[in-house]
CSV table of C-alpha atoms in Angstrom, one decimal:
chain,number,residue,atom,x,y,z
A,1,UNK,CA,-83.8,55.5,34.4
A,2,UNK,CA,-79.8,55.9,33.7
A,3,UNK,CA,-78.2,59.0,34.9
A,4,UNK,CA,-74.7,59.7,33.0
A,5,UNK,CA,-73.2,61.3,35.7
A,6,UNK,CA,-74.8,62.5,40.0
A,7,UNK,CA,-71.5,64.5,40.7
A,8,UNK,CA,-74.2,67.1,42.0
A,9,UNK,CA,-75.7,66.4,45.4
A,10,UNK,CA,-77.3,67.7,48.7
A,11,UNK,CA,-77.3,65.7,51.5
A,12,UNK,CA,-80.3,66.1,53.9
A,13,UNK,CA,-79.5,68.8,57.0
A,14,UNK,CA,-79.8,64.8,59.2
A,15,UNK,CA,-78.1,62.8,56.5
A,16,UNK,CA,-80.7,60.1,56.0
A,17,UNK,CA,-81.2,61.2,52.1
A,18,UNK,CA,-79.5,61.9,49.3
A,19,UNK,CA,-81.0,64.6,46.8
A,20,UNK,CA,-79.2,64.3,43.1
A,21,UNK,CA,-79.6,66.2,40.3
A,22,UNK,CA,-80.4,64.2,37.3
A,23,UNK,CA,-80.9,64.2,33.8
A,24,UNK,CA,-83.5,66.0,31.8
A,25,UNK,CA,-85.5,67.6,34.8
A,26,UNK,CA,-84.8,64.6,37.1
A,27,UNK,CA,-84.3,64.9,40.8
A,28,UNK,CA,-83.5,61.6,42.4
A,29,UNK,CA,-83.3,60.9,46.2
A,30,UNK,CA,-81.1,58.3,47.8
A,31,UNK,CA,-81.8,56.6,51.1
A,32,UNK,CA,-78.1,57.2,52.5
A,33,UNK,CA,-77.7,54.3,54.5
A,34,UNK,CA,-78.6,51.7,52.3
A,35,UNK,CA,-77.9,53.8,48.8
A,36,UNK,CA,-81.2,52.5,47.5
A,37,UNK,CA,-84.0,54.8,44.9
A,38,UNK,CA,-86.8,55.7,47.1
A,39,UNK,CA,-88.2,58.2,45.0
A,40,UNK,CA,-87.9,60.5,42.1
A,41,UNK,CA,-89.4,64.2,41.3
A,42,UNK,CA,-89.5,66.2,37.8
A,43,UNK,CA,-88.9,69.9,36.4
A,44,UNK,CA,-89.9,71.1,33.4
A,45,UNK,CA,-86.4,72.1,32.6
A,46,UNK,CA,-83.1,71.2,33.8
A,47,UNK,CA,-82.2,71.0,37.3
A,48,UNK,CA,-79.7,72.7,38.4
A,49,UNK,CA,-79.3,73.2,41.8
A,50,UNK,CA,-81.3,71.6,45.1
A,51,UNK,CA,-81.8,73.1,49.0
A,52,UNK,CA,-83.7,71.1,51.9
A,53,UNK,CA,-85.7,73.6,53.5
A,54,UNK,CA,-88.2,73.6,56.6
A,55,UNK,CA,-86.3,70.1,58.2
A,56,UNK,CA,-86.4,68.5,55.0
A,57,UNK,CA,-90.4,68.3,54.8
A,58,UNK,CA,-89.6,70.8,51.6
A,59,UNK,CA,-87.2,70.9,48.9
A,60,UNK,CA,-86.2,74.1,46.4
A,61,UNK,CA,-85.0,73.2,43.2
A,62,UNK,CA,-83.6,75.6,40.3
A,63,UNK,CA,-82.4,75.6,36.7
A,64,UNK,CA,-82.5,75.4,33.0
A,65,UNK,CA,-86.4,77.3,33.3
A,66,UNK,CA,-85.2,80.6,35.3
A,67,UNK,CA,-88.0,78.8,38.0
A,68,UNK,CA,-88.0,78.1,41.2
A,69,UNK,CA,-89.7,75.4,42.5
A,70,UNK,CA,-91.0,74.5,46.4
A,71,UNK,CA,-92.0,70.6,46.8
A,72,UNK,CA,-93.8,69.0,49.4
A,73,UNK,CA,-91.7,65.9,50.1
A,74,UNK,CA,-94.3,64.2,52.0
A,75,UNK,CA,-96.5,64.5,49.7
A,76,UNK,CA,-93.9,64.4,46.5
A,77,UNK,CA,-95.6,67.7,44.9
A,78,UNK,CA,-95.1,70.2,43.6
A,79,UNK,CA,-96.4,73.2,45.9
A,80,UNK,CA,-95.3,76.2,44.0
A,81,UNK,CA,-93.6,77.1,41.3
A,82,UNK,CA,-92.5,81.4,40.1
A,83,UNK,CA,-90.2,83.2,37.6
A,84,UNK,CA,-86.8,84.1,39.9
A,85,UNK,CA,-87.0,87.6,38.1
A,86,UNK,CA,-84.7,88.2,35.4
A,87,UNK,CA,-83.1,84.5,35.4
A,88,UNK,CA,-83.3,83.3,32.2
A,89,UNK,CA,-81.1,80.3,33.5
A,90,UNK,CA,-80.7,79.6,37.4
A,91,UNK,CA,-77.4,78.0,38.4
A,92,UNK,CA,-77.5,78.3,42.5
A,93,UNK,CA,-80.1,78.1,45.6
A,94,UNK,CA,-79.8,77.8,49.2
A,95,UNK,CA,-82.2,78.6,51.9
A,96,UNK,CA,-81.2,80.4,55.2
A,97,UNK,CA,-80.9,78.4,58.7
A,98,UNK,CA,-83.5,81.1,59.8
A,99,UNK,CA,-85.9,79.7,57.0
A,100,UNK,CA,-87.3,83.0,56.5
A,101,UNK,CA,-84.9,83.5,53.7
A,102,UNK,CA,-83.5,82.2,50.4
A,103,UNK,CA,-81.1,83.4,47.6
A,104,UNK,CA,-80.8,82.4,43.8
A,105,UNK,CA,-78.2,82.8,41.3
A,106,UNK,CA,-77.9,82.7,37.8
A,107,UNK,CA,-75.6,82.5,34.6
A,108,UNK,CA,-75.5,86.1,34.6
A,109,UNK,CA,-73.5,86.5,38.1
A,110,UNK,CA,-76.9,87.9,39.2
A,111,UNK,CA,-77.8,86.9,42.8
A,112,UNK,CA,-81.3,87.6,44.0
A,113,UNK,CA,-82.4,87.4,47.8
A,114,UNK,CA,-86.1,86.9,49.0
A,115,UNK,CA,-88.6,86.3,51.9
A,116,UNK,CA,-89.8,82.9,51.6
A,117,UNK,CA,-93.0,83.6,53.1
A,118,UNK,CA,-93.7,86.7,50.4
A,119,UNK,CA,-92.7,84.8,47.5
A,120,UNK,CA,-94.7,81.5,48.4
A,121,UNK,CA,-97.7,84.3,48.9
A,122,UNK,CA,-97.4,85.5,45.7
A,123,UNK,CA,-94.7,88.1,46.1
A,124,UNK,CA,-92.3,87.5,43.4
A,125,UNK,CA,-90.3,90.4,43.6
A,126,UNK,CA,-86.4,90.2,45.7
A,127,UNK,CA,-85.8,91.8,48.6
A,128,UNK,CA,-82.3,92.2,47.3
A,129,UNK,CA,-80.6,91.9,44.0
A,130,UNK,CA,-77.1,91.7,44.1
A,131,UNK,CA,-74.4,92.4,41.0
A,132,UNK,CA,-71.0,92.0,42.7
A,133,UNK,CA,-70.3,88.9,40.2
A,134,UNK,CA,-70.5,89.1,36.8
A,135,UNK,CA,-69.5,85.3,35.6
A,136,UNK,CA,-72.1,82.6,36.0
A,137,UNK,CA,-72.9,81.9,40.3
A,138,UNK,CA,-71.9,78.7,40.9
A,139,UNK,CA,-72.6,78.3,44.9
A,140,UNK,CA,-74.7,80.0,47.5
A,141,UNK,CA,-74.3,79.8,51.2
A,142,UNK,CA,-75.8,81.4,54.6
A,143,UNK,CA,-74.2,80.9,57.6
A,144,UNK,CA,-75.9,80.1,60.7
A,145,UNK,CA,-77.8,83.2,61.7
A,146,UNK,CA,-77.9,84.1,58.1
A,147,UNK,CA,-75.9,87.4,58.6
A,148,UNK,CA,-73.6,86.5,56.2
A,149,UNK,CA,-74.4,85.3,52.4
A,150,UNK,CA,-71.3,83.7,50.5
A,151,UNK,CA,-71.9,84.3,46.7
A,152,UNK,CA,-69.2,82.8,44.5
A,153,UNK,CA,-68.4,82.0,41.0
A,154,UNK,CA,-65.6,79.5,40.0
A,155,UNK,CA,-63.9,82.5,38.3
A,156,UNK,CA,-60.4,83.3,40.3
A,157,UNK,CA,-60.9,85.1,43.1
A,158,UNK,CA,-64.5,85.2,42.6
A,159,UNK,CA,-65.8,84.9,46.1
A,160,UNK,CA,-68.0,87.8,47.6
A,161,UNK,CA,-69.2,87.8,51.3
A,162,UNK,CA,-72.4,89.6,51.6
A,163,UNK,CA,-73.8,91.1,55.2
A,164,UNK,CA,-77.2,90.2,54.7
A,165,UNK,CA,-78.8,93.1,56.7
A,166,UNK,CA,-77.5,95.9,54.9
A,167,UNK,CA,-76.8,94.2,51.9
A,168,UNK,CA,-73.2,95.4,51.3
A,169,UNK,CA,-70.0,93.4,50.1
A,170,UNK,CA,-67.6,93.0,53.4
A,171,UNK,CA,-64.9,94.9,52.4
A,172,UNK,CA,-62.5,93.5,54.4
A,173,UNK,CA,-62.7,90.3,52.5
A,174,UNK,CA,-60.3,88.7,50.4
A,175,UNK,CA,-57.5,89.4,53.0
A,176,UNK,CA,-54.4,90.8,51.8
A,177,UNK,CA,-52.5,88.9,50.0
A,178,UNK,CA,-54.9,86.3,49.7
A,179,UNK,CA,-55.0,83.6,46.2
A,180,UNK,CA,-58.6,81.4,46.3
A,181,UNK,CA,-57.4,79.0,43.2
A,182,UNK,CA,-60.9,79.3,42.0
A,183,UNK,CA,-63.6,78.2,44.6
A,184,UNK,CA,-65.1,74.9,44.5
A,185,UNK,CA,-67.8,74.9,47.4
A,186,UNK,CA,-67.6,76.4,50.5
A,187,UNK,CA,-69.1,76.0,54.3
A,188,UNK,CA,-69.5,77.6,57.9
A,189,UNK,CA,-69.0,76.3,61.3
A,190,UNK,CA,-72.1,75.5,63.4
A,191,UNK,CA,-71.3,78.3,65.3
A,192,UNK,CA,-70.4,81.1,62.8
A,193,UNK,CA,-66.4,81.3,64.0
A,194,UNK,CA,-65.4,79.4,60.6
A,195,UNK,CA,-65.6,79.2,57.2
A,196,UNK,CA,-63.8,76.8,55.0
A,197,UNK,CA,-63.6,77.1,51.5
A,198,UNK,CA,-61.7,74.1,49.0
A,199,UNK,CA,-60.5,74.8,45.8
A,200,UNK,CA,-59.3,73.6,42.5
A,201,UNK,CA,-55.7,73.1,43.6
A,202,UNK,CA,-56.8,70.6,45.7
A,203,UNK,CA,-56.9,72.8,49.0
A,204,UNK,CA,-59.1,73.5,52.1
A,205,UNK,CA,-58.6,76.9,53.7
A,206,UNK,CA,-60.1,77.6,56.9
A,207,UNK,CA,-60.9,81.2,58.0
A,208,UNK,CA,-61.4,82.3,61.6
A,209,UNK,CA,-64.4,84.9,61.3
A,210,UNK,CA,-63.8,87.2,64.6
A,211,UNK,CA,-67.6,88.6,64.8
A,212,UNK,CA,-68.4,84.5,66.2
A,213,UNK,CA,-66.9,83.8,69.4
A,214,UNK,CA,-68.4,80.1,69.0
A,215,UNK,CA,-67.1,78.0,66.7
């Protein structure tokens, strides 16, 4: 199988594998230590974006379909598949720390938010859909108690911080005076007190969030 490019990865939460996204449907996992193929799993569409869920015994995947897909990576199956409703082409997934949630974007700046459980039982319908972007979501992210959703597009300035419970846009983020270069990927601490966020100028910047006294 030849890949032409795997600049787009996620590593396992205990680093042992390497999920890529591959060509023409193609998800391809890495042993990380010895950087060998031990095994390979297929969408009907394009892949475009992968999240470890449940300590890595299950995998989401989303893309060129508008579907999301849960596999079994014990087993290598797939163990459901569903429309993410009104994606005609999914872009973004990530799965909450709490694994009771996960979020989906698309090429329509459309982010949709839904209870795992419901939609593996047949509930296909968000708990949430937000709007806040309108240029295609490039990266998702929860933060450890899954209180906070970062939705961003690489758009300047394009960065949205979501309270989860209520749904509504922080609006004390960007802080004044504040110049993102166009968001690249983004990440919490452990403990909620940080967030860093690198860019396309080549920068990390590191927020201090005040609502985590633990870093």
């Amino acid at each position: 199988m030849k890949e032409k490019s795997l600049e787009v990865f996620e590593v396992s939460p205990d680093s042992s594998t390497i999920a890529f996204v591959g060509n023409e449907g193609y998800i391809l996992f890495v042993e990380s230590k010895t950087k060998e193929l031990i095994g390979t799993l297929k969408m009907n569409g394009t892949v475009r974006s992968l999240a470890f869920a449940d300590d890595e015994q299950q995998l989401l995947s989303h893309g060129g379909d508008g579907h999301v897909y849960h596999w079994d990576l014990r087993t290598r199956a797939c163990i459901h598949r569903a429309v993410d409703e009104g994606c005609i082409n999914g872009t973004a997934i990530w799965t909450s720390p709490t694994r009771n949630l996960f979020a989906t974007g698309s090429d329509s700046g459309i982010v949709n938010v839904y209870n795992r459980d419901e939609f593996l039982g047949g509930k296909k319908k968000p708990i949430e859909t937000i709007e806040n972007l309108t240029t295609k979501v490039d990266f998702l992210k929860f933060n450890n108690d899954a209180q906070i959703l970062a939705i961003c597009s690489h758009m300047k300035n394009s960065l949205k911080l979501i309270h989860v419970p209520s749904f509504t846009v922080f609006s004390n983020w960007l802080p004044a005076n504040s110049t993102l270069h166009h968001p690249r990927c983004l990440d919490f601490s452990p403990g909620g007190g940080f967030m860093a966020m690198a860019n396309a100028a080549g920068k990390v910047l590191l927020y201090k969030l005040h609502h985590y006294d633990r870093a």
